Amino acid sequence: MKIEILFSDICNQYGDKGNIIYLQKLIDIAKKTDEEGEHEIYFTELNDDIRFIKEQIDFVYIGSLSETKINVVLEKLYNHRLEILKKIENGQMILATR
């Protein structure tokens, strides 16, 4: 399984670090029990390219953020809205907490 964590540098308002630690532990377990599969967790910060738009990522997570930072994140996502919508239509799993 490949997981992408979006913008963890600013999307961490309500204990989202705990959610990320949990996902990291799941990946560690998967690596130990499934030697043939590819199991990675990618951290994409605000100035990075969004990985799931360009390659196959199984699960995308974006944590909660403050009202002051939401516009910055929305602008970044809005610039890729067509690609994101197409990915969602094709079954992309995304969890966004609030």
mmCIF file with all atom_site columns, C-alpha atoms in Angstrom:
data_model
loop_
_atom_site.group_PDB
_atom_site.id
_atom_site.type_symbol
_atom_site.label_atom_id
_atom_site.label_alt_id
_atom_site.label_comp_id
_atom_site.label_asym_id
_atom_site.label_entity_id
_atom_site.label_seq_id
_atom_site.pdbx_PDB_ins_code
_atom_site.Cartn_x
_atom_site.Cartn_y
_atom_site.Cartn_z
_atom_site.occupancy
_atom_site.B_iso_or_equiv
_atom_site.pdbx_formal_charge
_atom_site.auth_seq_id
_atom_site.auth_comp_id
_atom_site.auth_asym_id
_atom_site.auth_atom_id
_atom_site.pdbx_PDB_model_num
ATOM 1  C CA . MET A 1 1  ? 0.000   0.000  0.000   1.00 0.00 ? 1  MET A CA 1
ATOM 2  C CA . LYS A 1 2  ? 1.192   3.483  -0.826  1.00 0.00 ? 2  LYS A CA 1
ATOM 3  C CA . ILE A 1 3  ? -0.083  6.332  1.351   1.00 0.00 ? 3  ILE A CA 1
ATOM 4  C CA . GLU A 1 4  ? 0.370   10.039 0.752   1.00 0.00 ? 4  GLU A CA 1
ATOM 5  C CA . ILE A 1 5  ? 0.042   12.501 3.626   1.00 0.00 ? 5  ILE A CA 1
ATOM 6  C CA . LEU A 1 6  ? -0.749  15.955 2.266   1.00 0.00 ? 6  LEU A CA 1
ATOM 7  C CA . PHE A 1 7  ? 0.584   19.094 3.917   1.00 0.00 ? 7  PHE A CA 1
ATOM 8  C CA . SER A 1 8  ? 1.325   17.628 7.348   1.00 0.00 ? 8  SER A CA 1
ATOM 9  C CA . ASP A 1 9  ? 3.387   20.737 8.066   1.00 0.00 ? 9  ASP A CA 1
ATOM 10 C CA . ILE A 1 10 ? 0.190   22.820 8.345   1.00 0.00 ? 10 ILE A CA 1
ATOM 11 C CA . CYS A 1 11 ? -2.686  20.300 8.424   1.00 0.00 ? 11 CYS A CA 1
ATOM 12 C CA . ASN A 1 12 ? -2.268  19.099 11.984  1.00 0.00 ? 12 ASN A CA 1
ATOM 13 C CA . GLN A 1 13 ? -4.676  21.083 14.112  1.00 0.00 ? 13 GLN A CA 1
ATOM 14 C CA . TYR A 1 14 ? -6.630  18.470 16.094  1.00 0.00 ? 14 TYR A CA 1
ATOM 15 C CA . GLY A 1 15 ? -4.291  15.607 16.874  1.00 0.00 ? 15 GLY A CA 1
ATOM 16 C CA . ASP A 1 16 ? -3.653  14.626 13.287  1.00 0.00 ? 16 ASP A CA 1
ATOM 17 C CA . LYS A 1 17 ? -0.088  13.719 14.213  1.00 0.00 ? 17 LYS A CA 1
ATOM 18 C CA . GLY A 1 18 ? -1.612  10.755 16.060  1.00 0.00 ? 18 GLY A CA 1
ATOM 19 C CA . ASN A 1 19 ? -3.445  9.669  12.906  1.00 0.00 ? 19 ASN A CA 1
ATOM 20 C CA . ILE A 1 20 ? -0.201  9.905  10.940  1.00 0.00 ? 20 ILE A CA 1
ATOM 21 C CA . ILE A 1 21 ? 1.705   7.881  13.543  1.00 0.00 ? 21 ILE A CA 1
ATOM 22 C CA . TYR A 1 22 ? -1.024  5.216  13.316  1.00 0.00 ? 22 TYR A CA 1
ATOM 23 C CA . LEU A 1 23 ? -0.720  5.081  9.517   1.00 0.00 ? 23 LEU A CA 1
ATOM 24 C CA . GLN A 1 24 ? 3.070   4.808  9.817   1.00 0.00 ? 24 GLN A CA 1
ATOM 25 C CA . LYS A 1 25 ? 2.673   1.854  12.187  1.00 0.00 ? 25 LYS A CA 1
ATOM 26 C CA . LEU A 1 26 ? 0.321   0.159  9.715   1.00 0.00 ? 26 LEU A CA 1
ATOM 27 C CA . ILE A 1 27 ? 2.900   0.575  6.956   1.00 0.00 ? 27 ILE A CA 1
ATOM 28 C CA . ASP A 1 28 ? 5.626   -0.831 9.229   1.00 0.00 ? 28 ASP A CA 1
ATOM 29 C CA . ILE A 1 29 ? 3.454   -3.884 9.962   1.00 0.00 ? 29 ILE A CA 1
ATOM 30 C CA . ALA A 1 30 ? 2.676   -4.334 6.263   1.00 0.00 ? 30 ALA A CA 1
ATOM 31 C CA . LYS A 1 31 ? 6.380   -4.225 5.389   1.00 0.00 ? 31 LYS A CA 1
ATOM 32 C CA . LYS A 1 32 ? 7.102   -6.966 7.944   1.00 0.00 ? 32 LYS A CA 1
ATOM 33 C CA . THR A 1 33 ? 4.236   -9.249 6.935   1.00 0.00 ? 33 THR A CA 1
ATOM 34 C CA . ASP A 1 34 ? 4.112   -8.725 3.162   1.00 0.00 ? 34 ASP A CA 1
ATOM 35 C CA . GLU A 1 35 ? 7.614   -8.957 1.779   1.00 0.00 ? 35 GLU A CA 1
ATOM 36 C CA . GLU A 1 36 ? 6.475   -8.915 -1.851  1.00 0.00 ? 36 GLU A CA 1
ATOM 37 C CA . GLY A 1 37 ? 4.268   -5.821 -1.717  1.00 0.00 ? 37 GLY A CA 1
ATOM 38 C CA . GLU A 1 38 ? 5.366   -2.220 -1.970  1.00 0.00 ? 38 GLU A CA 1
ATOM 39 C CA . HIS A 1 39 ? 4.458   -0.327 1.180   1.00 0.00 ? 39 HIS A CA 1
ATOM 40 C CA . GLU A 1 40 ? 5.448   3.318  1.483   1.00 0.00 ? 40 GLU A CA 1
ATOM 41 C CA . ILE A 1 41 ? 4.235   6.482  3.142   1.00 0.00 ? 41 ILE A CA 1
ATOM 42 C CA . TYR A 1 42 ? 4.987   9.767  1.414   1.00 0.00 ? 42 TYR A CA 1
ATOM 43 C CA . PHE A 1 43 ? 4.871   13.181 3.031   1.00 0.00 ? 43 PHE A CA 1
ATOM 44 C CA . THR A 1 44 ? 3.951   15.958 0.605   1.00 0.00 ? 44 THR A CA 1
ATOM 45 C CA . GLU A 1 45 ? 4.448   19.448 1.948   1.00 0.00 ? 45 GLU A CA 1
ATOM 46 C CA . LEU A 1 46 ? 2.781   22.571 0.614   1.00 0.00 ? 46 LEU A CA 1
ATOM 47 C CA . ASN A 1 47 ? 5.586   23.462 -1.805  1.00 0.00 ? 47 ASN A CA 1
ATOM 48 C CA . ASP A 1 48 ? 5.966   19.886 -3.123  1.00 0.00 ? 48 ASP A CA 1
ATOM 49 C CA . ASP A 1 49 ? 4.258   18.370 -6.134  1.00 0.00 ? 49 ASP A CA 1
ATOM 50 C CA . ILE A 1 50 ? 1.166   16.372 -5.221  1.00 0.00 ? 50 ILE A CA 1
ATOM 51 C CA . ARG A 1 51 ? 2.216   12.782 -5.784  1.00 0.00 ? 51 ARG A CA 1
ATOM 52 C CA . PHE A 1 52 ? -1.188  11.077 -6.207  1.00 0.00 ? 52 PHE A CA 1
ATOM 53 C CA . ILE A 1 53 ? -1.955  13.215 -9.253  1.00 0.00 ? 53 ILE A CA 1
ATOM 54 C CA . LYS A 1 54 ? 0.998   11.792 -11.179 1.00 0.00 ? 54 LYS A CA 1
ATOM 55 C CA . GLU A 1 55 ? 1.269   8.245  -9.860  1.00 0.00 ? 55 GLU A CA 1
ATOM 56 C CA . GLN A 1 56 ? -0.789  5.502  -8.277  1.00 0.00 ? 56 GLN A CA 1
ATOM 57 C CA . ILE A 1 57 ? -1.280  6.118  -4.556  1.00 0.00 ? 57 ILE A CA 1
ATOM 58 C CA . ASP A 1 58 ? -3.714  3.870  -2.693  1.00 0.00 ? 58 ASP A CA 1
ATOM 59 C CA . PHE A 1 59 ? -4.738  6.238  0.090   1.00 0.00 ? 59 PHE A CA 1
ATOM 60 C CA . VAL A 1 60 ? -4.441  10.015 0.512   1.00 0.00 ? 60 VAL A CA 1
ATOM 61 C CA . TYR A 1 61 ? -4.793  11.704 3.896   1.00 0.00 ? 61 TYR A CA 1
ATOM 62 C CA . ILE A 1 62 ? -5.172  15.405 4.641   1.00 0.00 ? 62 ILE A CA 1
ATOM 63 C CA . GLY A 1 63 ? -5.565  16.552 8.221   1.00 0.00 ? 63 GLY A CA 1
ATOM 64 C CA . SER A 1 64 ? -7.516  19.390 9.753   1.00 0.00 ? 64 SER A CA 1
ATOM 65 C CA . LEU A 1 65 ? -6.312  22.957 9.506   1.00 0.00 ? 65 LEU A CA 1
ATOM 66 C CA . SER A 1 66 ? -7.119  26.413 10.752  1.00 0.00 ? 66 SER A CA 1
ATOM 67 C CA . GLU A 1 67 ? -9.320  28.886 8.912   1.00 0.00 ? 67 GLU A CA 1
ATOM 68 C CA . THR A 1 68 ? -6.277  31.042 8.184   1.00 0.00 ? 68 THR A CA 1
ATOM 69 C CA . LYS A 1 69 ? -4.473  28.198 6.411   1.00 0.00 ? 69 LYS A CA 1
ATOM 70 C CA . ILE A 1 70 ? -7.415  26.695 4.568   1.00 0.00 ? 70 ILE A CA 1
ATOM 71 C CA . ASN A 1 71 ? -7.246  29.230 1.735   1.00 0.00 ? 71 ASN A CA 1
ATOM 72 C CA . VAL A 1 72 ? -3.595  28.392 1.070   1.00 0.00 ? 72 VAL A CA 1
ATOM 73 C CA . VAL A 1 73 ? -4.386  24.675 0.828   1.00 0.00 ? 73 VAL A CA 1
ATOM 74 C CA . LEU A 1 74 ? -7.531  25.233 -1.239  1.00 0.00 ? 74 LEU A CA 1
ATOM 75 C CA . GLU A 1 75 ? -5.568  27.344 -3.707  1.00 0.00 ? 75 GLU A CA 1
ATOM 76 C CA . LYS A 1 76 ? -2.991  24.572 -4.104  1.00 0.00 ? 76 LYS A CA 1
ATOM 77 C CA . LEU A 1 77 ? -5.711  21.942 -4.610  1.00 0.00 ? 77 LEU A CA 1
ATOM 78 C CA . TYR A 1 78 ? -7.807  24.194 -6.854  1.00 0.00 ? 78 TYR A CA 1
ATOM 79 C CA . ASN A 1 79 ? -4.920  24.434 -9.298  1.00 0.00 ? 79 ASN A CA 1
ATOM 80 C CA . HIS A 1 80 ? -5.227  20.644 -9.751  1.00 0.00 ? 80 HIS A CA 1
ATOM 81 C CA . ARG A 1 81 ? -9.011  20.329 -9.447  1.00 0.00 ? 81 ARG A CA 1
ATOM 82 C CA . LEU A 1 82 ? -9.592  18.582 -12.789 1.00 0.00 ? 82 LEU A CA 1
ATOM 83 C CA . GLU A 1 83 ? -6.909  15.975 -12.146 1.00 0.00 ? 83 GLU A CA 1
ATOM 84 C CA . ILE A 1 84 ? -8.185  15.438 -8.590  1.00 0.00 ? 84 ILE A CA 1
ATOM 85 C CA . LEU A 1 85 ? -11.794 15.019 -9.753  1.00 0.00 ? 85 LEU A CA 1
ATOM 86 C CA . LYS A 1 86 ? -10.704 12.511 -12.388 1.00 0.00 ? 86 LYS A CA 1
ATOM 87 C CA . LYS A 1 87 ? -8.750  10.534 -9.790  1.00 0.00 ? 87 LYS A CA 1
ATOM 88 C CA . ILE A 1 88 ? -11.772 10.499 -7.450  1.00 0.00 ? 88 ILE A CA 1
ATOM 89 C CA . GLU A 1 89 ? -14.054 9.353  -10.285 1.00 0.00 ? 89 GLU A CA 1
ATOM 90 C CA . ASN A 1 90 ? -11.588 6.523  -10.907 1.00 0.00 ? 90 ASN A CA 1
ATOM 91 C CA . GLY A 1 91 ? -11.755 5.385  -7.276  1.00 0.00 ? 91 GLY A CA 1
ATOM 92 C CA . GLN A 1 92 ? -9.028  7.360  -5.516  1.00 0.00 ? 92 GLN A CA 1
ATOM 93 C CA . MET A 1 93 ? -9.416  7.000  -1.745  1.00 0.00 ? 93 MET A CA 1
ATOM 94 C CA . ILE A 1 94 ? -9.024  10.316 0.090   1.00 0.00 ? 94 ILE A CA 1
ATOM 95 C CA . LEU A 1 95 ? -9.654  10.990 3.769   1.00 0.00 ? 95 LEU A CA 1
ATOM 96 C CA . ALA A 1 96 ? -9.857  14.623 4.837   1.00 0.00 ? 96 ALA A CA 1
ATOM 97 C CA . THR A 1 97 ? -10.480 15.296 8.515   1.00 0.00 ? 97 THR A CA 1
ATOM 98 C CA . ARG A 1 98 ? -12.024 18.435 9.927   1.00 0.00 ? 98 ARG A CA 1
#
